Amino acid sequence: MLPGTAVRWATKHGFMRAGINAAARKGDEQARFFADPGVRRDPYPFYATIRQAAPLVRGRLMWATARHEVAGAVLRHDAFGVGFTDRPLPAPIGLLFRFSRRSSPIGPVDPPSMLVVDPPDHTRYRRLVSRVFTARAIEGLRPRIERTCDELLRDKPADLVADFASLLPVTVIAEILGVPLDMRRQFLAWGHAAAPTLDLGLPFSTYRRTEINIRRVNDWMRGHFARLRREPGDDLLSQLVQLDDLSEHELLATAGLLLAAGFETTVNLLGTGAFLLMRHPEQLAVLREEPQRWGNAVEETLRVDSPVQVTARVCRREAELAGERIEPGHVVMAMLGGANRDPGVFADPDTFDVTRANAREHLSFSGGVHYCLGAALARLEGEIGLRMLFERYPGLRLDGEPRRRTTRVLRGFERLPVTI
């Protein structure tokens, strides 16, 4: 066991796990989201229950909303932030946690990751990397993405996740970050093992596996930084390692988050999009007749089955939201998957419709200052990847039972067997 692992698990997940299970036994709906396996398999009836109950529903552990207007408001409200690790712990626990963090690896939900820090630090980190993700820079990647798709599709895929949906985004982000292509599958394995850290209340065995894999990523990255300092390229990481205003911790957090975020959610987008189109051949027929709609098909995929299902914000100062007074320290969970099926915004919301006029109004890329930095890249990879997949293999169909991921925050497929 890694030094301090048990203490870090207890403070990050153990106490929360006990609270979630206790609240779920008492009928708390928000706790049931994390505790009930049935909700993980199909969360949409659960979201409907929350949405119908009230604009903002208070639970024992947190507030929650599945309404589009309220979810969007909390994402944009300057009274709410993501710095959950700033919340004070009881003195003995806080002391143990601070001691254990000395040997802690840096994962996607550990500061100073952009995912869990607020301005001004968040602003500084984002500014350093945002130039690589401008609309012009992303559009310039189109030929490279098309070539990568062509290369990957030369061999008939047997499992769309393993053979295509995972390899396309990891290849693209690896090139942006200067990561050797022969490390693609290793990073996919590390990323898949670390993905559960986004969930709440992990069992100890799962947390221990995630920490081991995050440490391996950290160790590899440190060696990679040293190589890039000796022999820099024209990639983003080569530029970042030359900066004096990023500490080693900040560099690790930024590089690790960009790498993981660069493929984890897009894998889910591509897999889910392919699944929906195979299940709805009439929608695929529309795209074949009107190929200009592929971009909108990606938006509809993001809306109807979001790769990121929920996110949360902590209240920094007293605020009013949907007529409720939210106290400092209170947490609000924005159920993005539920907001994206709000019938007040989307007509017939459970229907997959690639011609939907307002599909792009989904909240799958979050909102406010934490709006997804890689949204344009994910959209482009989704559009090119799905279009080229079905152009190359028009007879693509499911061949066996797909297997869903076991995570709750991230939603997608672990296995998607197909035949041509």
Coordinates of C-alpha atoms in Angstrom, one line a residue:
M1 CA 0.0 0.0 0.0
L2 CA 1.2 3.5 -0.8
P3 CA 2.1 5.7 2.1
G4 CA -1.0 7.6 3.3
T5 CA -3.3 5.9 0.9
A6 CA -5.8 4.9 3.6
V7 CA -5.9 8.4 5.1
R8 CA -6.4 10.0 1.6
W9 CA -9.1 7.5 0.8
A10 CA -10.9 8.2 4.1
T11 CA -10.8 12.0 3.7
K12 CA -11.6 12.0 0.0
H13 CA -14.1 9.1 -0.2
G14 CA -14.4 7.0 3.0
F15 CA -16.3 9.5 5.1
M16 CA -18.4 10.6 2.1
R17 CA -19.1 6.9 1.3
A18 CA -20.4 6.3 4.8
G19 CA -22.6 9.5 4.6
I20 CA -23.9 8.6 1.1
N21 CA -24.9 5.1 2.2
A22 CA -26.5 6.4 5.4
A23 CA -28.5 9.0 3.6
A24 CA -29.6 6.6 0.9
R25 CA -31.0 4.2 3.5
K26 CA -33.1 7.2 4.8
G27 CA -34.5 7.8 1.3
D28 CA -32.2 10.7 0.2
E29 CA -32.6 11.0 -3.6
Q30 CA -29.2 12.6 -4.2
A31 CA -27.4 9.9 -2.3
R32 CA -29.3 7.3 -4.3
F33 CA -27.6 8.6 -7.4
F34 CA -24.3 7.4 -6.1
A35 CA -25.5 4.3 -4.2
D36 CA -28.1 2.7 -6.4
P37 CA -26.6 0.4 -9.2
G38 CA -29.9 0.8 -11.1
V39 CA -29.5 4.5 -11.4
R40 CA -26.0 4.0 -12.8
R41 CA -27.3 1.7 -15.5
D42 CA -30.1 4.1 -16.5
P43 CA -30.1 7.5 -14.8
Y44 CA -32.7 9.2 -16.8
P45 CA -35.9 8.2 -14.9
F46 CA -34.0 9.3 -11.8
Y47 CA -33.3 12.7 -13.3
A48 CA -37.0 13.0 -14.2
T49 CA -37.9 12.4 -10.6
I50 CA -35.6 15.2 -9.4
R51 CA -36.7 17.6 -12.2
Q52 CA -40.4 17.1 -11.4
A53 CA -39.9 17.5 -7.6
A54 CA -38.6 21.1 -7.7
P55 CA -36.2 23.4 -9.6
L56 CA -33.7 22.8 -6.8
V57 CA -34.0 19.8 -4.4
R58 CA -32.3 19.8 -1.0
G59 CA -30.9 16.5 0.3
R60 CA -29.0 15.6 3.4
L61 CA -25.6 16.0 1.7
M62 CA -26.2 18.5 -1.1
W63 CA -28.6 20.3 -3.3
A64 CA -29.4 19.0 -6.8
T65 CA -31.1 20.2 -10.0
A66 CA -32.0 18.5 -13.2
R67 CA -33.6 21.6 -14.8
H68 CA -31.7 23.2 -17.6
E69 CA -32.2 26.8 -16.5
V70 CA -31.1 26.2 -12.9
A71 CA -28.1 24.0 -13.9
G72 CA -26.9 26.6 -16.3
A73 CA -27.3 29.3 -13.7
V74 CA -25.2 27.5 -11.1
L75 CA -22.5 26.8 -13.6
R76 CA -22.3 30.5 -14.5
H77 CA -22.9 32.0 -11.1
D78 CA -19.8 33.7 -9.6
A79 CA -20.9 32.8 -6.1
F80 CA -20.1 29.1 -6.8
G81 CA -16.8 27.5 -7.4
V82 CA -15.0 24.1 -7.7
G83 CA -12.5 24.4 -4.9
F84 CA -13.9 21.6 -2.7
T85 CA -10.5 20.7 -1.3
D86 CA -10.4 24.2 0.4
R87 CA -13.3 23.1 2.7
P88 CA -11.9 22.8 6.2
L89 CA -11.6 19.3 7.8
P90 CA -11.8 18.6 11.6
A91 CA -8.4 19.3 13.1
P92 CA -7.1 15.8 13.6
I93 CA -8.3 14.6 10.2
G94 CA -7.0 17.7 8.5
L95 CA -3.6 17.2 10.0
L96 CA -3.4 13.6 8.9
F97 CA -4.6 14.6 5.4
R98 CA -2.0 17.3 5.0
F99 CA 0.7 14.9 6.1
S100 CA -0.5 12.1 3.8
R101 CA -0.6 14.5 0.8
R102 CA 3.2 14.8 0.9
S103 CA 3.4 11.5 -0.9
S104 CA 0.2 11.9 -2.8
P105 CA 0.2 11.6 -6.6
I106 CA -1.5 14.4 -8.6
G107 CA -4.7 13.3 -10.3
P108 CA -7.4 15.1 -12.3
V109 CA -9.4 16.0 -9.2
D110 CA -6.4 17.0 -7.1
P111 CA -5.2 20.6 -6.9
P112 CA -3.6 22.3 -8.7
S113 CA -5.6 20.7 -11.5
M114 CA -7.7 23.2 -13.4
L115 CA -10.7 21.0 -12.8
V116 CA -10.7 21.8 -9.0
V117 CA -9.2 25.3 -8.7
D118 CA -11.0 28.6 -9.1
P119 CA -9.7 32.0 -10.4
P120 CA -7.2 33.5 -10.2
D121 CA -5.2 30.3 -10.4
H122 CA -7.6 28.7 -12.9
T123 CA -7.4 31.8 -15.1
R124 CA -3.6 31.6 -15.1
Y125 CA -3.4 27.9 -16.0
R126 CA -6.1 28.2 -18.7
R127 CA -4.4 31.2 -20.3
L128 CA -1.2 29.2 -20.7
V129 CA -2.9 26.4 -22.7
S130 CA -5.9 28.0 -24.4
R131 CA -4.0 29.2 -27.5
V132 CA -3.7 25.5 -28.6
F133 CA -7.5 25.2 -28.4
T134 CA -8.7 28.2 -30.4
A135 CA -11.2 27.7 -33.2
R136 CA -8.5 28.3 -35.8
A137 CA -6.0 26.0 -34.2
I138 CA -8.6 23.2 -33.9
E139 CA -9.8 23.6 -37.4
G140 CA -6.2 23.3 -38.5
L141 CA -6.2 19.8 -37.0
R142 CA -8.9 18.6 -39.4
P143 CA -6.5 17.0 -42.0
R144 CA -4.6 15.2 -39.2
I145 CA -7.8 13.8 -37.7
E146 CA -9.0 12.6 -41.0
R147 CA -5.7 10.8 -41.7
T148 CA -5.8 9.2 -38.3
C149 CA -9.4 8.0 -38.9
D150 CA -8.3 6.6 -42.2
E151 CA -5.4 4.7 -40.7
L152 CA -7.5 3.3 -37.8
L153 CA -10.3 2.2 -40.1
R154 CA -8.1 0.2 -42.5
D155 CA -8.6 -2.7 -40.2
K156 CA -12.2 -3.7 -39.6
P157 CA -13.1 -2.9 -36.0
A158 CA -14.4 -5.8 -33.8
D159 CA -14.8 -3.6 -30.7
L160 CA -15.5 0.0 -31.5
V161 CA -14.2 1.2 -28.2
A162 CA -10.9 -0.6 -28.2
D163 CA -10.3 -0.4 -32.0
F164 CA -11.5 3.1 -32.9
A165 CA -13.3 5.3 -30.4
S166 CA -10.4 5.3 -27.8
L167 CA -7.5 5.4 -30.3
L168 CA -8.7 8.4 -32.3
P169 CA -8.8 11.0 -29.5
V170 CA -5.7 9.7 -27.7
T171 CA -3.7 9.9 -30.9
V172 CA -4.7 13.5 -31.5
I173 CA -4.1 14.7 -27.9
A174 CA -0.8 12.8 -27.8
E175 CA 0.4 14.7 -30.8
I176 CA -0.7 18.0 -29.3
L177 CA 1.2 17.3 -26.1
G178 CA 4.3 15.7 -27.6
V179 CA 3.6 12.2 -26.2
P180 CA 5.0 9.3 -28.2
L181 CA 2.4 7.4 -30.2
D182 CA 3.7 4.1 -28.9
M183 CA 2.4 5.1 -25.5
R184 CA -1.2 5.4 -26.7
R185 CA -2.5 2.2 -25.3
Q186 CA -0.6 2.5 -22.1
F187 CA -2.2 5.9 -21.4
L188 CA -5.6 4.5 -22.3
A189 CA -5.1 1.8 -19.7
W190 CA -3.9 4.3 -17.1
G191 CA -6.7 6.8 -17.9
H192 CA -9.4 4.1 -17.7
A193 CA -8.1 2.9 -14.3
A194 CA -8.0 6.5 -13.0
A195 CA -11.4 7.6 -14.3
P196 CA -13.4 6.5 -11.2
T197 CA -11.7 9.3 -9.2
L198 CA -14.4 11.6 -10.5
D199 CA -17.0 9.7 -8.6
L200 CA -17.9 10.1 -4.9
G201 CA -17.6 7.5 -2.2
L202 CA -15.3 5.0 -3.9
P203 CA -14.6 1.8 -2.1
F204 CA -11.0 1.5 -0.8
S205 CA -10.0 -1.2 -3.3
T206 CA -11.0 1.0 -6.3
Y207 CA -9.4 4.1 -4.9
R208 CA -6.1 2.2 -4.3
R209 CA -6.0 1.1 -7.9
T210 CA -6.7 4.6 -9.2
E211 CA -3.9 6.0 -7.0
I212 CA -1.4 3.4 -8.2
N213 CA -2.2 4.2 -11.9
I214 CA -2.1 8.0 -11.3
R215 CA 1.3 7.6 -9.7
R216 CA 2.5 5.7 -12.7
V217 CA 1.3 8.6 -15.0
N218 CA 3.1 11.1 -12.7
D219 CA 6.4 9.1 -12.8
W220 CA 6.3 8.8 -16.6
M221 CA 5.4 12.5 -17.0
R222 CA 8.4 13.6 -14.9
G223 CA 10.7 11.7 -17.2
H224 CA 8.9 13.1 -20.3
F225 CA 9.4 16.6 -19.0
A226 CA 13.1 16.0 -18.6
R227 CA 13.3 14.7 -22.2
L228 CA 11.5 17.7 -23.5
R229 CA 13.7 20.1 -21.7
R230 CA 16.7 18.4 -23.4
E231 CA 15.1 18.1 -26.8
P232 CA 12.0 20.3 -27.1
G233 CA 9.6 20.1 -30.0
D234 CA 6.9 22.3 -31.2
D235 CA 4.2 20.7 -29.1
L236 CA 2.4 22.3 -26.1
L237 CA 4.3 20.5 -23.4
S238 CA 7.6 21.5 -24.9
Q239 CA 6.4 25.1 -24.5
L240 CA 5.1 24.6 -21.0
V241 CA 8.2 23.0 -19.6
Q242 CA 10.2 26.1 -20.6
L243 CA 8.1 28.4 -18.5
D244 CA 9.4 29.7 -15.2
D245 CA 6.0 30.4 -13.7
L246 CA 4.8 26.8 -13.5
S247 CA 6.0 24.7 -10.6
E248 CA 6.6 20.9 -11.1
H249 CA 3.3 20.2 -9.3
E250 CA 1.4 22.7 -11.6
L251 CA 3.0 21.2 -14.7
L252 CA 2.1 17.7 -13.7
A253 CA -1.5 18.7 -12.9
T254 CA -1.9 20.6 -16.2
A255 CA -0.3 17.9 -18.4
G256 CA -2.2 15.1 -16.7
L257 CA -5.5 16.8 -17.0
L258 CA -5.1 17.8 -20.6
L259 CA -4.1 14.2 -21.5
A260 CA -6.9 12.5 -19.6
A261 CA -9.6 15.1 -20.6
G262 CA -8.3 14.9 -24.2
F263 CA -9.6 11.4 -24.7
E264 CA -11.7 10.2 -21.7
T265 CA -14.9 12.1 -22.7
T266 CA -14.4 11.9 -26.4
V267 CA -14.1 8.1 -26.2
N268 CA -17.6 8.2 -24.7
L269 CA -18.9 10.6 -27.3
L270 CA -17.7 8.4 -30.2
G271 CA -18.9 5.2 -28.7
T272 CA -22.3 6.5 -27.7
G273 CA -22.8 8.3 -31.1
A274 CA -22.0 5.0 -33.0
F275 CA -24.3 3.1 -30.7
L276 CA -27.2 5.5 -31.2
L277 CA -26.8 5.5 -34.9
M278 CA -26.7 1.7 -35.1
R279 CA -29.8 1.6 -32.9
H280 CA -31.6 4.3 -35.0
P281 CA -30.9 3.5 -38.7
E282 CA -33.6 6.0 -39.7
Q283 CA -31.4 8.8 -38.3
L284 CA -28.3 7.4 -40.1
A285 CA -30.4 7.5 -43.3
V286 CA -31.0 11.2 -42.7
L287 CA -27.3 11.8 -42.4
R288 CA -26.6 9.9 -45.6
E289 CA -29.1 12.0 -47.4
E290 CA -28.0 15.3 -45.7
P291 CA -24.3 14.9 -44.7
Q292 CA -24.2 18.6 -43.6
R293 CA -26.0 17.4 -40.5
W294 CA -23.1 15.4 -39.0
G295 CA -22.1 18.3 -36.8
N296 CA -25.7 18.5 -35.4
A297 CA -25.7 14.7 -34.9
V298 CA -22.7 15.2 -32.6
E299 CA -24.6 17.9 -30.7
E300 CA -27.6 15.6 -30.4
T301 CA -25.5 12.7 -29.1
L302 CA -24.0 15.0 -26.5
R303 CA -27.5 16.1 -25.5
V304 CA -29.3 12.8 -25.3
D305 CA -26.5 10.8 -23.5
S306 CA -23.9 13.2 -22.2
P307 CA -20.3 11.8 -21.6
V308 CA -20.3 13.7 -18.4
Q309 CA -23.5 13.2 -16.4
V310 CA -23.1 15.4 -13.4
T311 CA -20.9 18.2 -12.0
A312 CA -21.0 20.1 -8.8
R313 CA -20.2 23.5 -7.4
V314 CA -19.6 24.7 -3.8
C315 CA -21.2 28.0 -2.6
R316 CA -18.5 30.6 -1.7
R317 CA -20.9 33.2 -0.3
E318 CA -24.6 33.3 0.4
A319 CA -26.5 33.3 -2.8
E320 CA -30.0 32.9 -4.1
L321 CA -30.7 30.2 -6.7
A322 CA -34.1 29.2 -8.0
G323 CA -35.8 31.0 -5.1
E324 CA -33.7 29.1 -2.5
R325 CA -31.1 30.6 -0.2
I326 CA -27.8 28.7 -0.5
E327 CA -25.4 29.0 2.4
P328 CA -21.6 29.2 2.1
G329 CA -20.1 25.7 2.0
H330 CA -23.3 24.1 0.6
V331 CA -22.8 21.9 -2.5
V332 CA -25.1 22.0 -5.6
M333 CA -25.0 19.1 -8.0
A334 CA -25.9 20.0 -11.6
M335 CA -27.3 16.9 -13.3
L336 CA -26.2 17.7 -16.8
G337 CA -27.7 14.5 -18.2
G338 CA -31.1 15.5 -16.7
A339 CA -30.8 19.2 -17.8
N340 CA -30.2 18.0 -21.4
R341 CA -33.5 16.2 -21.4
D342 CA -35.5 19.0 -19.8
P343 CA -38.9 19.0 -21.7
G344 CA -39.1 22.8 -21.0
V345 CA -36.2 23.3 -23.4
F346 CA -36.2 20.2 -25.7
A347 CA -39.3 18.9 -27.3
D348 CA -39.8 15.1 -27.0
P349 CA -36.5 15.1 -25.0
D350 CA -35.9 11.3 -24.8
T351 CA -35.9 11.0 -28.6
F352 CA -32.7 10.9 -30.6
D353 CA -33.2 13.3 -33.5
V354 CA -30.2 14.5 -35.6
T355 CA -32.4 17.2 -37.1
R356 CA -33.2 18.8 -33.7
A357 CA -32.9 22.6 -34.2
N358 CA -31.7 23.4 -30.7
A359 CA -29.5 20.4 -29.9
R360 CA -26.5 22.7 -29.3
E361 CA -28.2 24.2 -26.2
H362 CA -27.1 21.2 -24.2
L363 CA -24.9 21.7 -21.1
S364 CA -22.6 18.7 -21.7
F365 CA -19.5 20.9 -21.8
S366 CA -20.4 22.6 -18.5
G367 CA -20.6 26.5 -18.5
G368 CA -19.1 29.7 -17.1
V369 CA -15.3 30.0 -16.5
H370 CA -15.1 26.2 -16.4
Y371 CA -16.6 25.6 -19.8
C372 CA -14.7 22.7 -21.4
L373 CA -11.5 23.9 -22.9
G374 CA -11.5 21.1 -25.4
A375 CA -15.1 21.4 -26.6
A376 CA -14.2 22.4 -30.2
L377 CA -11.7 19.5 -30.4
A378 CA -14.2 17.0 -29.1
R379 CA -16.9 18.3 -31.6
L380 CA -14.5 18.0 -34.5
E381 CA -13.3 14.5 -33.6
G382 CA -16.9 13.4 -33.1
E383 CA -18.0 14.8 -36.5
I384 CA -15.1 13.4 -38.5
G385 CA -14.9 10.1 -36.6
L386 CA -18.6 9.2 -36.8
R387 CA -18.9 10.3 -40.4
M388 CA -15.8 8.4 -41.6
L389 CA -16.8 5.3 -39.6
F390 CA -20.2 5.0 -41.3
E391 CA -18.9 6.0 -44.7
R392 CA -16.2 3.3 -44.6
Y393 CA -18.5 0.6 -43.1
P394 CA -22.1 1.4 -44.1
G395 CA -23.3 -2.0 -42.9
L396 CA -21.9 -1.6 -39.4
R397 CA -24.1 -3.2 -36.8
L398 CA -24.0 -4.4 -33.2
D399 CA -22.7 -7.9 -32.7
G400 CA -23.4 -8.9 -29.1
E401 CA -24.2 -7.1 -25.9
P402 CA -22.5 -3.8 -25.3
R403 CA -21.0 -3.2 -21.9
R404 CA -21.4 0.1 -20.1
R405 CA -18.7 1.7 -18.0
T406 CA -19.2 1.3 -14.2
T407 CA -18.5 5.0 -13.5
R408 CA -21.3 7.4 -12.6
V409 CA -20.0 10.8 -13.5
L410 CA -18.6 9.6 -16.8
R411 CA -21.1 7.7 -19.0
G412 CA -20.1 5.6 -22.0
F413 CA -19.3 2.1 -23.2
E414 CA -16.4 -0.1 -22.1
R415 CA -17.1 -2.6 -24.9
L416 CA -19.0 -2.2 -28.1
P417 CA -18.8 -5.3 -30.2
V418 CA -19.7 -4.8 -33.9
T419 CA -19.7 -6.6 -37.2
I420 CA -19.5 -5.3 -40.7

